[in-house]
mmCIF file of N, CA and C and ligand atoms in Angstrom:
data_model
loop_
_atom_site.group_PDB
_atom_site.id
_atom_site.type_symbol
_atom_site.label_atom_id
_atom_site.label_comp_id
_atom_site.label_asym_id
_atom_site.label_seq_id
_atom_site.Cartn_x
_atom_site.Cartn_y
_atom_site.Cartn_z
ATOM 1 N N MET A 1 2.842 20.723 5.796
ATOM 2 C CA MET A 1 4.025 20.819 4.933
ATOM 3 C C MET A 1 3.654 20.389 3.513
ATOM 4 N N ALA A 2 4.054 21.172 2.521
ATOM 5 C CA ALA A 2 3.740 20.853 1.125
ATOM 6 C C ALA A 2 4.387 19.536 0.720
ATOM 7 N N GLN A 3 3.687 18.825 -0.158
ATOM 8 C CA GLN A 3 4.152 17.495 -0.544
ATOM 9 C C GLN A 3 3.776 17.247 -2.006
ATOM 10 N N ASP A 4 4.725 16.712 -2.780
ATOM 11 C CA ASP A 4 4.473 16.361 -4.175
ATOM 12 C C ASP A 4 3.763 15.013 -4.211
ATOM 13 N N MET A 5 2.554 14.975 -4.774
ATOM 14 C CA MET A 5 1.743 13.760 -4.746
ATOM 15 C C MET A 5 1.289 13.405 -6.162
ATOM 16 N N THR A 6 0.985 12.123 -6.363
ATOM 17 C CA THR A 6 0.462 11.664 -7.640
ATOM 18 C C THR A 6 -0.791 10.821 -7.394
ATOM 19 N N GLY A 7 -1.562 10.653 -8.478
ATOM 20 C CA GLY A 7 -2.755 9.825 -8.363
ATOM 21 C C GLY A 7 -3.401 9.652 -9.716
ATOM 22 N N GLY A 8 -4.593 9.065 -9.703
ATOM 23 C CA GLY A 8 -5.305 8.852 -10.947
ATOM 24 C C GLY A 8 -6.443 7.871 -10.766
ATOM 25 N N CYS A 9 -6.954 7.417 -11.894
ATOM 26 C CA CYS A 9 -8.135 6.552 -11.885
ATOM 27 C C CYS A 9 -7.739 5.079 -11.753
ATOM 28 N N GLN A 10 -8.748 4.241 -11.630
ATOM 29 C CA GLN A 10 -8.484 2.808 -11.413
ATOM 30 C C GLN A 10 -7.766 2.164 -12.591
ATOM 31 N N CYS A 11 -8.121 2.540 -13.827
ATOM 32 C CA CYS A 11 -7.506 1.896 -15.004
ATOM 33 C C CYS A 11 -6.192 2.565 -15.406
ATOM 34 N N ARG A 12 -5.829 3.658 -14.723
ATOM 35 C CA ARG A 12 -4.561 4.376 -14.911
ATOM 36 C C ARG A 12 -4.490 5.153 -16.228
ATOM 37 N N ARG A 13 -5.607 5.320 -16.931
ATOM 38 C CA ARG A 13 -5.604 6.156 -18.134
ATOM 39 C C ARG A 13 -5.428 7.627 -17.770
ATOM 40 N N ILE A 14 -6.112 8.054 -16.686
ATOM 41 C CA ILE A 14 -6.006 9.428 -16.203
ATOM 42 C C ILE A 14 -5.034 9.464 -15.030
ATOM 43 N N ARG A 15 -4.004 10.318 -15.138
ATOM 44 C CA ARG A 15 -3.030 10.465 -14.051
ATOM 45 C C ARG A 15 -2.824 11.949 -13.793
ATOM 46 N N TYR A 16 -2.536 12.279 -12.543
ATOM 47 C CA TYR A 16 -2.235 13.672 -12.195
ATOM 48 C C TYR A 16 -1.059 13.746 -11.242
ATOM 49 N N ARG A 17 -0.487 14.932 -11.165
ATOM 50 C CA ARG A 17 0.566 15.248 -10.192
ATOM 51 C C ARG A 17 0.161 16.567 -9.545
ATOM 52 N N VAL A 18 0.312 16.679 -8.250
ATOM 53 C CA VAL A 18 -0.104 17.899 -7.551
ATOM 54 C C VAL A 18 0.775 18.127 -6.326
ATOM 55 N N MET A 19 1.115 19.400 -6.108
ATOM 56 C CA MET A 19 1.809 19.793 -4.886
ATOM 57 C C MET A 19 0.731 20.195 -3.886
ATOM 58 N N VAL A 20 0.481 19.337 -2.899
ATOM 59 C CA VAL A 20 -0.553 19.656 -1.909
ATOM 60 C C VAL A 20 0.029 20.572 -0.830
ATOM 61 N N ASP A 21 -0.837 21.401 -0.252
ATOM 62 C CA ASP A 21 -0.390 22.385 0.743
ATOM 63 C C ASP A 21 0.033 21.719 2.047
ATOM 64 N N ASN A 22 -0.702 20.650 2.410
ATOM 65 C CA ASN A 22 -0.501 19.999 3.710
ATOM 66 C C ASN A 22 -1.240 18.655 3.681
ATOM 67 N N ASP A 23 -1.425 18.050 4.844
ATOM 68 C CA ASP A 23 -2.044 16.716 4.904
ATOM 69 C C ASP A 23 -3.543 16.780 5.214
ATOM 70 N N GLU A 24 -4.151 17.953 5.043
ATOM 71 C CA GLU A 24 -5.551 18.112 5.442
ATOM 72 C C GLU A 24 -6.525 17.701 4.342
ATOM 73 N N ALA A 25 -7.544 16.937 4.741
ATOM 74 C CA ALA A 25 -8.619 16.523 3.846
ATOM 75 C C ALA A 25 -9.935 16.725 4.588
ATOM 76 N N TYR A 26 -11.044 16.525 3.888
ATOM 77 C CA TYR A 26 -12.344 16.658 4.564
ATOM 78 C C TYR A 26 -13.354 15.726 3.933
ATOM 79 N N LEU A 27 -14.451 15.523 4.646
ATOM 80 C CA LEU A 27 -15.548 14.702 4.140
ATOM 81 C C LEU A 27 -16.685 15.606 3.701
ATOM 82 N N CYS A 28 -17.163 15.414 2.463
ATOM 83 C CA CYS A 28 -18.366 16.109 2.017
ATOM 84 C C CYS A 28 -19.539 15.129 2.068
ATOM 85 N N HIS A 29 -20.599 15.560 2.715
ATOM 86 C CA HIS A 29 -21.784 14.718 2.906
ATOM 87 C C HIS A 29 -22.944 15.154 2.023
ATOM 88 N N CYS A 30 -22.711 16.067 1.086
ATOM 89 C CA CYS A 30 -23.836 16.612 0.323
ATOM 90 C C CYS A 30 -24.413 15.557 -0.626
ATOM 91 N N LYS A 31 -25.680 15.756 -0.975
ATOM 92 C CA LYS A 31 -26.386 14.766 -1.787
ATOM 93 C C LYS A 31 -25.795 14.655 -3.188
ATOM 94 N N MET A 32 -25.284 15.758 -3.733
ATOM 95 C CA MET A 32 -24.697 15.697 -5.074
ATOM 96 C C MET A 32 -23.418 14.872 -5.082
ATOM 97 N N CYS A 33 -22.592 15.034 -4.057
ATOM 98 C CA CYS A 33 -21.368 14.229 -3.975
ATOM 99 C C CYS A 33 -21.704 12.755 -3.749
ATOM 100 N N ARG A 34 -22.757 12.520 -2.968
ATOM 101 C CA ARG A 34 -23.177 11.130 -2.728
ATOM 102 C C ARG A 34 -23.554 10.467 -4.053
ATOM 103 N N HIS A 35 -24.334 11.153 -4.845
ATOM 104 C CA HIS A 35 -24.725 10.586 -6.130
ATOM 105 C C HIS A 35 -23.545 10.481 -7.096
ATOM 106 N N ALA A 36 -22.675 11.488 -7.080
ATOM 107 C CA ALA A 36 -21.560 11.514 -8.029
ATOM 108 C C ALA A 36 -20.535 10.423 -7.753
ATOM 109 N N THR A 37 -20.467 9.968 -6.495
ATOM 110 C CA THR A 37 -19.433 8.999 -6.137
ATOM 111 C C THR A 37 -19.994 7.647 -5.727
ATOM 112 N N GLY A 38 -21.276 7.611 -5.368
ATOM 113 C CA GLY A 38 -21.858 6.363 -4.896
ATOM 114 C C GLY A 38 -21.510 6.036 -3.460
ATOM 115 N N GLY A 39 -20.871 6.967 -2.750
ATOM 116 C CA GLY A 39 -20.473 6.709 -1.376
ATOM 117 C C GLY A 39 -21.410 7.349 -0.365
ATOM 118 N N ALA A 40 -21.326 6.915 0.897
ATOM 119 C CA ALA A 40 -22.105 7.530 1.972
ATOM 120 C C ALA A 40 -21.652 8.968 2.194
ATOM 121 N N SER A 41 -20.374 9.213 1.959
ATOM 122 C CA SER A 41 -19.790 10.559 1.931
ATOM 123 C C SER A 41 -18.563 10.439 1.039
ATOM 124 N N ILE A 42 -17.934 11.581 0.731
ATOM 125 C CA ILE A 42 -16.744 11.499 -0.114
ATOM 126 C C ILE A 42 -15.614 12.297 0.528
ATOM 127 N N ALA A 43 -14.430 11.715 0.573
ATOM 128 C CA ALA A 43 -13.260 12.391 1.126
ATOM 129 C C ALA A 43 -12.575 13.163 0.005
ATOM 130 N N PHE A 44 -12.350 14.451 0.267
ATOM 131 C CA PHE A 44 -11.742 15.352 -0.713
ATOM 132 C C PHE A 44 -10.485 16.003 -0.148
ATOM 133 N N VAL A 45 -9.565 16.327 -1.049
ATOM 134 C CA VAL A 45 -8.394 17.138 -0.737
ATOM 135 C C VAL A 45 -8.486 18.383 -1.601
ATOM 136 N N SER A 46 -8.468 19.558 -0.970
ATOM 137 C CA SER A 46 -8.502 20.818 -1.711
ATOM 138 C C SER A 46 -7.093 21.155 -2.195
ATOM 139 N N VAL A 47 -6.974 21.415 -3.502
ATOM 140 C CA VAL A 47 -5.655 21.722 -4.070
ATOM 141 C C VAL A 47 -5.728 23.006 -4.892
ATOM 142 N N SER A 48 -4.596 23.673 -5.035
ATOM 143 C CA SER A 48 -4.501 24.846 -5.890
ATOM 144 C C SER A 48 -4.455 24.402 -7.348
ATOM 145 N N LEU A 49 -5.253 25.053 -8.195
ATOM 146 C CA LEU A 49 -5.238 24.701 -9.620
ATOM 147 C C LEU A 49 -3.848 24.899 -10.217
ATOM 148 N N ALA A 50 -3.130 25.904 -9.711
ATOM 149 C CA ALA A 50 -1.792 26.184 -10.228
ATOM 150 C C ALA A 50 -0.807 25.072 -9.875
ATOM 151 N N ALA A 51 -1.122 24.295 -8.849
ATOM 152 C CA ALA A 51 -0.215 23.237 -8.400
ATOM 153 C C ALA A 51 -0.572 21.879 -8.971
ATOM 154 N N LEU A 52 -1.634 21.836 -9.794
ATOM 155 C CA LEU A 52 -2.156 20.565 -10.307
ATOM 156 C C LEU A 52 -1.887 20.436 -11.804
ATOM 157 N N SER A 53 -1.370 19.303 -12.230
ATOM 158 C CA SER A 53 -1.238 19.048 -13.675
ATOM 159 C C SER A 53 -1.765 17.651 -13.986
ATOM 160 N N TRP A 54 -2.608 17.589 -15.016
ATOM 161 C CA TRP A 54 -3.141 16.312 -15.490
ATOM 162 C C TRP A 54 -2.201 15.784 -16.556
ATOM 163 N N GLN A 55 -1.689 14.579 -16.368
ATOM 164 C CA GLN A 55 -0.867 13.980 -17.433
ATOM 165 C C GLN A 55 -1.735 13.617 -18.633
ATOM 166 N N THR A 56 -2.972 13.213 -18.342
ATOM 167 C CA THR A 56 -3.990 13.006 -19.361
ATOM 168 C C THR A 56 -5.200 13.815 -18.922
ATOM 169 N N GLU A 57 -5.775 14.601 -19.806
ATOM 170 C CA GLU A 57 -6.942 15.398 -19.422
ATOM 171 C C GLU A 57 -8.100 14.464 -19.069
ATOM 172 N N PRO A 58 -8.726 14.670 -17.900
ATOM 173 C CA PRO A 58 -9.864 13.813 -17.533
ATOM 174 C C PRO A 58 -11.101 14.180 -18.343
ATOM 175 N N ASP A 59 -12.105 13.348 -18.282
ATOM 176 C CA ASP A 59 -13.423 13.689 -18.798
ATOM 177 C C ASP A 59 -14.103 14.551 -17.730
ATOM 178 N N TRP A 60 -15.031 15.418 -18.162
ATOM 179 C CA TRP A 60 -15.696 16.327 -17.221
ATOM 180 C C TRP A 60 -17.195 16.174 -17.331
ATOM 181 N N TYR A 61 -17.856 16.123 -16.167
ATOM 182 C CA TYR A 61 -19.310 16.075 -16.116
ATOM 183 C C TYR A 61 -19.817 17.356 -15.455
ATOM 184 N N ARG A 62 -20.680 18.086 -16.167
ATOM 185 C CA ARG A 62 -21.265 19.313 -15.605
ATOM 186 C C ARG A 62 -22.391 18.897 -14.666
ATOM 187 N N SER A 63 -22.065 18.791 -13.366
ATOM 188 C CA SER A 63 -22.985 18.182 -12.401
ATOM 189 C C SER A 63 -24.043 19.145 -11.881
ATOM 190 N N SER A 64 -23.862 20.451 -12.100
ATOM 191 C CA SER A 64 -24.851 21.440 -11.684
ATOM 192 C C SER A 64 -24.551 22.726 -12.453
ATOM 193 N N PRO A 65 -25.419 23.751 -12.322
ATOM 194 C CA PRO A 65 -25.128 25.019 -13.020
ATOM 195 C C PRO A 65 -23.832 25.676 -12.575
ATOM 196 N N ILE A 66 -23.295 25.280 -11.406
ATOM 197 C CA ILE A 66 -22.113 25.974 -10.877
ATOM 198 C C ILE A 66 -20.873 25.096 -10.792
ATOM 199 N N ALA A 67 -21.003 23.806 -11.097
ATOM 200 C CA ALA A 67 -19.861 22.916 -10.836
ATOM 201 C C ALA A 67 -19.711 21.848 -11.906
ATOM 202 N N GLU A 68 -18.483 21.341 -12.003
ATOM 203 C CA GLU A 68 -18.193 20.215 -12.895
ATOM 204 C C GLU A 68 -17.248 19.270 -12.171
ATOM 205 N N ARG A 69 -17.297 18.001 -12.628
ATOM 206 C CA ARG A 69 -16.559 16.954 -11.926
ATOM 207 C C ARG A 69 -15.728 16.131 -12.912
ATOM 208 N N PRO A 70 -14.412 16.038 -12.657
ATOM 209 C CA PRO A 70 -13.568 15.200 -13.509
ATOM 210 C C PRO A 70 -13.746 13.722 -13.163
ATOM 211 N N PHE A 71 -13.678 12.886 -14.191
ATOM 212 C CA PHE A 71 -13.799 11.446 -13.987
ATOM 213 C C PHE A 71 -13.128 10.749 -15.167
ATOM 214 N N CYS A 72 -13.023 9.428 -15.091
ATOM 215 C CA CYS A 72 -12.494 8.664 -16.217
ATOM 216 C C CYS A 72 -13.653 7.965 -16.918
ATOM 217 N N ALA A 73 -13.842 8.258 -18.189
ATOM 218 C CA ALA A 73 -14.943 7.666 -18.946
ATOM 219 C C ALA A 73 -14.695 6.196 -19.254
ATOM 220 N N THR A 74 -13.475 5.735 -19.086
ATOM 221 C CA THR A 74 -13.194 4.316 -19.328
ATOM 222 C C THR A 74 -13.553 3.456 -18.122
ATOM 223 N N CYS A 75 -13.084 3.859 -16.929
ATOM 224 C CA CYS A 75 -13.315 3.017 -15.744
ATOM 225 C C CYS A 75 -14.316 3.612 -14.771
ATOM 226 N N GLY A 76 -14.669 4.886 -14.929
ATOM 227 C CA GLY A 76 -15.712 5.482 -14.114
ATOM 228 C C GLY A 76 -15.271 6.110 -12.810
ATOM 229 N N THR A 77 -13.976 6.127 -12.521
ATOM 230 C CA THR A 77 -13.508 6.669 -11.249
ATOM 231 C C THR A 77 -13.839 8.155 -11.109
ATOM 232 N N PRO A 78 -14.519 8.558 -10.022
ATOM 233 C CA PRO A 78 -14.713 9.992 -9.742
ATOM 234 C C PRO A 78 -13.398 10.599 -9.262
ATOM 235 N N LEU A 79 -12.996 11.710 -9.858
ATOM 236 C CA LEU A 79 -11.685 12.274 -9.539
ATOM 237 C C LEU A 79 -11.738 13.600 -8.801
ATOM 238 N N GLY A 80 -12.919 14.265 -8.736
ATOM 239 C CA GLY A 80 -12.930 15.525 -8.003
ATOM 240 C C GLY A 80 -14.137 16.395 -8.252
ATOM 241 N N PHE A 81 -13.922 17.675 -7.986
ATOM 242 C CA PHE A 81 -14.983 18.678 -8.051
ATOM 243 C C PHE A 81 -14.339 20.033 -8.311
ATOM 244 N N ARG A 82 -14.987 20.848 -9.184
ATOM 245 C CA ARG A 82 -14.461 22.187 -9.459
ATOM 246 C C ARG A 82 -15.621 23.125 -9.775
ATOM 247 N N PHE A 83 -15.585 24.332 -9.235
ATOM 248 C CA PHE A 83 -16.556 25.331 -9.649
ATOM 249 C C PHE A 83 -16.244 25.764 -11.073
ATOM 250 N N VAL A 84 -17.291 26.024 -11.859
ATOM 251 C CA VAL A 84 -17.093 26.380 -13.261
ATOM 252 C C VAL A 84 -16.484 27.777 -13.393
ATOM 253 N N GLU A 85 -16.982 28.726 -12.573
ATOM 254 C CA GLU A 85 -16.544 30.118 -12.687
ATOM 255 C C GLU A 85 -15.606 30.509 -11.547
ATOM 256 N N GLY A 86 -14.503 31.147 -11.886
ATOM 257 C CA GLY A 86 -13.673 31.813 -10.892
ATOM 258 C C GLY A 86 -12.911 30.936 -9.925
ATOM 259 N N ALA A 87 -12.740 29.678 -10.259
ATOM 260 C CA ALA A 87 -12.048 28.793 -9.324
ATOM 261 C C ALA A 87 -10.540 29.009 -9.356
ATOM 262 N N THR A 88 -9.925 29.056 -8.188
ATOM 263 C CA THR A 88 -8.467 29.033 -8.089
ATOM 264 C C THR A 88 -8.016 27.716 -7.439
ATOM 265 N N ARG A 89 -8.988 27.010 -6.858
ATOM 266 C CA ARG A 89 -8.711 25.726 -6.225
ATOM 267 C C ARG A 89 -9.760 24.723 -6.675
ATOM 268 N N MET A 90 -9.488 23.441 -6.480
ATOM 269 C CA MET A 90 -10.497 22.411 -6.716
ATOM 270 C C MET A 90 -10.269 21.260 -5.752
ATOM 271 N N ASP A 91 -11.237 20.381 -5.670
ATOM 272 C CA ASP A 91 -11.113 19.195 -4.821
ATOM 273 C C ASP A 91 -10.706 17.989 -5.655
ATOM 274 N N ILE A 92 -9.830 17.174 -5.102
ATOM 275 C CA ILE A 92 -9.454 15.889 -5.690
ATOM 276 C C ILE A 92 -9.900 14.783 -4.723
ATOM 277 N N THR A 93 -10.470 13.706 -5.268
ATOM 278 C CA THR A 93 -10.930 12.616 -4.392
ATOM 279 C C THR A 93 -9.738 11.952 -3.693
ATOM 280 N N LEU A 94 -9.873 11.813 -2.391
ATOM 281 C CA LEU A 94 -8.794 11.224 -1.581
ATOM 282 C C LEU A 94 -8.398 9.845 -2.089
ATOM 283 N N GLY A 95 -9.416 9.032 -2.446
ATOM 284 C CA GLY A 95 -9.145 7.660 -2.852
ATOM 285 C C GLY A 95 -8.424 7.532 -4.179
ATOM 286 N N SER A 96 -8.352 8.629 -4.947
ATOM 287 C CA SER A 96 -7.633 8.563 -6.223
ATOM 288 C C SER A 96 -6.139 8.829 -6.051
ATOM 289 N N PHE A 97 -5.719 9.304 -4.875
ATOM 290 C CA PHE A 97 -4.286 9.519 -4.633
ATOM 291 C C PHE A 97 -3.577 8.173 -4.502
ATOM 292 N N ASP A 98 -2.333 8.124 -4.951
ATOM 293 C CA ASP A 98 -1.553 6.895 -4.821
ATOM 294 C C ASP A 98 -1.268 6.576 -3.354
ATOM 295 N N GLU A 99 -1.153 7.623 -2.523
ATOM 296 C CA GLU A 99 -0.876 7.422 -1.105
ATOM 297 C C GLU A 99 -1.894 8.178 -0.253
ATOM 298 N N PRO A 100 -3.149 7.694 -0.245
ATOM 299 C CA PRO A 100 -4.192 8.413 0.513
ATOM 300 C C PRO A 100 -3.938 8.430 2.021
ATOM 301 N N GLY A 101 -3.135 7.495 2.509
ATOM 302 C CA GLY A 101 -2.831 7.449 3.940
ATOM 303 C C GLY A 101 -2.059 8.654 4.434
ATOM 304 N N PHE A 102 -1.523 9.467 3.510
ATOM 305 C CA PHE A 102 -0.811 10.691 3.890
ATOM 306 C C PHE A 102 -1.747 11.684 4.561
ATOM 307 N N PHE A 103 -3.030 11.665 4.143
ATOM 308 C CA PHE A 103 -3.970 12.703 4.572
ATOM 309 C C PHE A 103 -4.744 12.300 5.820
ATOM 310 N N ARG A 104 -5.276 13.314 6.508
ATOM 311 C CA ARG A 104 -6.154 13.090 7.662
ATOM 312 C C ARG A 104 -7.348 14.025 7.524
ATOM 313 N N PRO A 105 -8.533 13.569 7.962
ATOM 314 C CA PRO A 105 -9.719 14.419 7.873
ATOM 315 C C PRO A 105 -9.675 15.501 8.937
ATOM 316 N N VAL A 106 -10.033 16.731 8.567
ATOM 317 C CA VAL A 106 -10.020 17.832 9.544
ATOM 318 C C VAL A 106 -11.397 18.469 9.738
ATOM 319 N N HIS A 107 -12.343 18.203 8.829
ATOM 320 C CA HIS A 107 -13.705 18.687 9.089
ATOM 321 C C HIS A 107 -14.719 17.940 8.216
ATOM 322 N N ASN A 108 -15.989 18.079 8.589
ATOM 323 C CA ASN A 108 -17.116 17.593 7.795
ATOM 324 C C ASN A 108 -17.757 18.780 7.104
ATOM 325 N N TYR A 109 -18.223 18.548 5.872
ATOM 326 C CA TYR A 109 -18.925 19.612 5.149
ATOM 327 C C TYR A 109 -20.312 19.109 4.757
ATOM 328 N N ALA A 110 -21.249 20.055 4.589
ATOM 329 C CA ALA A 110 -22.653 19.735 4.281
ATOM 330 C C ALA A 110 -23.232 18.835 5.367
ATOM 331 N N THR A 111 -23.051 19.239 6.600
ATOM 332 C CA THR A 111 -23.455 18.423 7.744
ATOM 333 C C THR A 111 -24.964 18.227 7.812
ATOM 334 N N GLU A 112 -25.727 19.091 7.125
ATOM 335 C CA GLU A 112 -27.185 18.922 7.128
ATOM 336 C C GLU A 112 -27.603 17.628 6.420
ATOM 337 N N SER A 113 -26.697 17.063 5.602
ATOM 338 C CA SER A 113 -27.034 15.863 4.832
ATOM 339 C C SER A 113 -26.360 14.593 5.344
ATOM 340 N N ILE A 114 -25.687 14.683 6.494
ATOM 341 C CA ILE A 114 -24.992 13.509 7.036
ATOM 342 C C ILE A 114 -25.955 12.341 7.220
ATOM 343 N N LEU A 115 -25.498 11.136 6.857
ATOM 344 C CA LEU A 115 -26.222 9.903 7.160
ATOM 345 C C LEU A 115 -25.668 9.411 8.501
ATOM 346 N N PRO A 116 -26.404 9.653 9.604
ATOM 347 C CA PRO A 116 -25.826 9.426 10.940
ATOM 348 C C PRO A 116 -25.294 8.014 11.166
ATOM 349 N N ALA A 117 -25.967 7.002 10.622
ATOM 350 C CA ALA A 117 -25.553 5.616 10.872
ATOM 351 C C ALA A 117 -24.170 5.306 10.312
ATOM 352 N N TRP A 118 -23.682 6.145 9.362
ATOM 353 C CA TRP A 118 -22.392 5.891 8.713
ATOM 354 C C TRP A 118 -21.274 6.770 9.250
ATOM 355 N N GLN A 119 -21.584 7.607 10.233
ATOM 356 C CA GLN A 119 -20.591 8.541 10.752
ATOM 357 C C GLN A 119 -19.413 7.836 11.418
ATOM 358 N N ASP A 120 -19.694 6.791 12.189
ATOM 359 C CA ASP A 120 -18.621 6.073 12.887
ATOM 360 C C ASP A 120 -18.862 4.578 12.780
ATOM 361 N N ALA A 121 -18.077 3.904 11.943
ATOM 362 C CA ALA A 121 -18.223 2.459 11.736
ATOM 363 C C ALA A 121 -17.157 1.681 12.498
ATOM 364 N N SER A 122 -16.355 2.364 13.329
ATOM 365 C CA SER A 122 -15.202 1.710 13.952
ATOM 366 C C SER A 122 -15.604 0.661 14.984
ATOM 367 N N HIS A 123 -16.850 0.701 15.475
ATOM 368 C CA HIS A 123 -17.294 -0.257 16.483
ATOM 369 C C HIS A 123 -17.826 -1.550 15.855
ATOM 370 N N LEU A 124 -17.953 -1.585 14.517
ATOM 371 C CA LEU A 124 -18.542 -2.750 13.850
ATOM 372 C C LEU A 124 -17.518 -3.883 13.741
ATOM 373 N N PRO A 125 -17.991 -5.149 13.670
ATOM 374 C CA PRO A 125 -17.044 -6.246 13.445
ATOM 375 C C PRO A 125 -16.331 -6.073 12.109
ATOM 376 N N GLY A 126 -15.089 -6.569 12.013
ATOM 377 C CA GLY A 126 -14.304 -6.414 10.791
ATOM 378 C C GLY A 126 -13.862 -7.742 10.224
ATOM 379 N N TYR A 127 -13.730 -7.805 8.910
ATOM 380 C CA TYR A 127 -13.328 -9.030 8.208
ATOM 381 C C TYR A 127 -12.282 -8.673 7.162
ATOM 382 N N ARG A 128 -11.221 -9.451 7.069
ATOM 383 C CA ARG A 128 -10.171 -9.212 6.082
ATOM 384 C C ARG A 128 -10.572 -9.817 4.736
ATOM 385 N N SER A 129 -10.319 -9.077 3.638
ATOM 386 C CA SER A 129 -10.674 -9.600 2.318
ATOM 387 C C SER A 129 -9.764 -10.750 1.912
ATOM 388 N N ASP A 130 -8.507 -10.767 2.434
ATOM 389 C CA ASP A 130 -7.599 -11.843 2.040
ATOM 390 C C ASP A 130 -7.871 -13.137 2.809
ATOM 391 N N GLN A 131 -8.885 -13.116 3.674
ATOM 392 C CA GLN A 131 -9.295 -14.335 4.372
ATOM 393 C C GLN A 131 -10.702 -14.745 3.976
ATOM 394 N N ASN A 132 -11.198 -14.174 2.869
ATOM 395 C CA ASN A 132 -12.533 -14.496 2.362
ATOM 396 C C ASN A 132 -12.386 -15.374 1.120
ATOM 397 N N PRO A 133 -12.604 -16.697 1.273
ATOM 398 C CA PRO A 133 -12.378 -17.608 0.139
ATOM 399 C C PRO A 133 -13.235 -17.279 -1.082
ATOM 400 N N ASN A 134 -14.391 -16.657 -0.883
ATOM 401 C CA ASN A 134 -15.230 -16.281 -2.019
ATOM 402 C C ASN A 134 -14.506 -15.285 -2.920
ATOM 403 N N VAL A 135 -13.564 -14.524 -2.339
ATOM 404 C CA VAL A 135 -12.760 -13.568 -3.105
ATOM 405 C C VAL A 135 -11.413 -14.177 -3.492
ATOM 406 N N THR A 136 -10.713 -14.746 -2.497
ATOM 407 C CA THR A 136 -9.358 -15.230 -2.765
ATOM 408 C C THR A 136 -9.340 -16.366 -3.791
ATOM 409 N N ASP A 137 -10.331 -17.275 -3.742
ATOM 410 C CA ASP A 137 -10.384 -18.379 -4.717
ATOM 411 C C ASP A 137 -10.515 -17.839 -6.140
ATOM 412 N N ARG A 138 -11.304 -16.772 -6.305
ATOM 413 C CA ARG A 138 -11.485 -16.203 -7.649
ATOM 414 C C ARG A 138 -10.191 -15.576 -8.162
ATOM 415 N N TRP A 139 -9.475 -14.860 -7.256
ATOM 416 C CA TRP A 139 -8.214 -14.251 -7.667
ATOM 417 C C TRP A 139 -7.173 -15.313 -8.035
ATOM 418 N N MET A 140 -7.087 -16.348 -7.200
ATOM 419 C CA MET A 140 -6.087 -17.394 -7.449
ATOM 420 C C MET A 140 -6.385 -18.097 -8.774
ATOM 421 N N LYS A 141 -7.664 -18.352 -9.049
ATOM 422 C CA LYS A 141 -8.034 -19.015 -10.290
ATOM 423 C C LYS A 141 -7.778 -18.112 -11.502
ATOM 424 N N ALA A 142 -8.026 -16.805 -11.324
ATOM 425 C CA ALA A 142 -7.895 -15.869 -12.449
ATOM 426 C C ALA A 142 -6.444 -15.518 -12.770
ATOM 427 N N VAL A 143 -5.638 -15.205 -11.755
ATOM 428 C CA VAL A 143 -4.279 -14.730 -12.020
ATOM 429 C C VAL A 143 -3.217 -15.391 -11.149
ATOM 430 N N GLY A 144 -3.618 -16.308 -10.261
ATOM 431 C CA GLY A 144 -2.629 -17.046 -9.489
ATOM 432 C C GLY A 144 -2.075 -16.312 -8.291
ATOM 433 N N LYS A 145 -2.611 -15.113 -7.997
ATOM 434 C CA LYS A 145 -2.155 -14.391 -6.787
ATOM 435 C C LYS A 145 -3.239 -13.398 -6.371
ATOM 436 N N LEU A 146 -3.074 -12.870 -5.163
ATOM 437 C CA LEU A 146 -4.020 -11.868 -4.664
ATOM 438 C C LEU A 146 -3.586 -10.487 -5.139
ATOM 439 N N PRO A 147 -4.540 -9.537 -5.247
ATOM 440 C CA PRO A 147 -4.157 -8.179 -5.695
ATOM 441 C C PRO A 147 -3.316 -7.484 -4.643
ATOM 442 N N ASP A 148 -2.524 -6.512 -5.054
ATOM 443 C CA ASP A 148 -1.678 -5.733 -4.135
ATOM 444 C C ASP A 148 -2.536 -4.907 -3.172
HETATM 445 ZN ZN1 ZN B 1 -9.764 5.044 -15.781
HETATM 446 ZN ZN1 ZN B 2 -20.445 17.681 -1.885
#
C-alpha cells in the first residue's frame, strides 16, 4: 500500500518527502555500496523519481560512470543511489527515513559480494546502549539526558 514518507540526513539540512509504493526494501551487498556507506551491506528502498521531492537539494557524488549518489556534505549521511542516464526510479537509504521500521527486506542484491559472517547476527549476544555507562555518562554530562 502506498504511503507518504519523509526522511533526511543526520544534521537535518537535507530533507525529502516521497510516496513509496509499498513496504518493500532490499539489501545491496555490492562493493561500491559498501564503500559508499561504510556498512557490511546497505538497505535501500526503491522509489519513483516522480514521487520524490527534495526539500533541500542534496549533494551528489558521481560514484561510477553509470551512477551517482546523493549525500549531505555537512554531516556525511549517504542518502541513496541513482543511475545517471534514463532513470525513472532511484534508491533511498532505509536508515535515512524517519520511520524505517515501516519497511521489510524482500531480497538480497549483488549476492556474489555477500560477507557471509554478517548475513545473520541475530544469534549474537546483545547489549543495550542505554545501559552502557561509557555512553550514558557522556550524554548526561553533555546535555543532561539520553538521546531519543
Ligand atoms: Zn546533513
Ligand atoms: Zn550496491
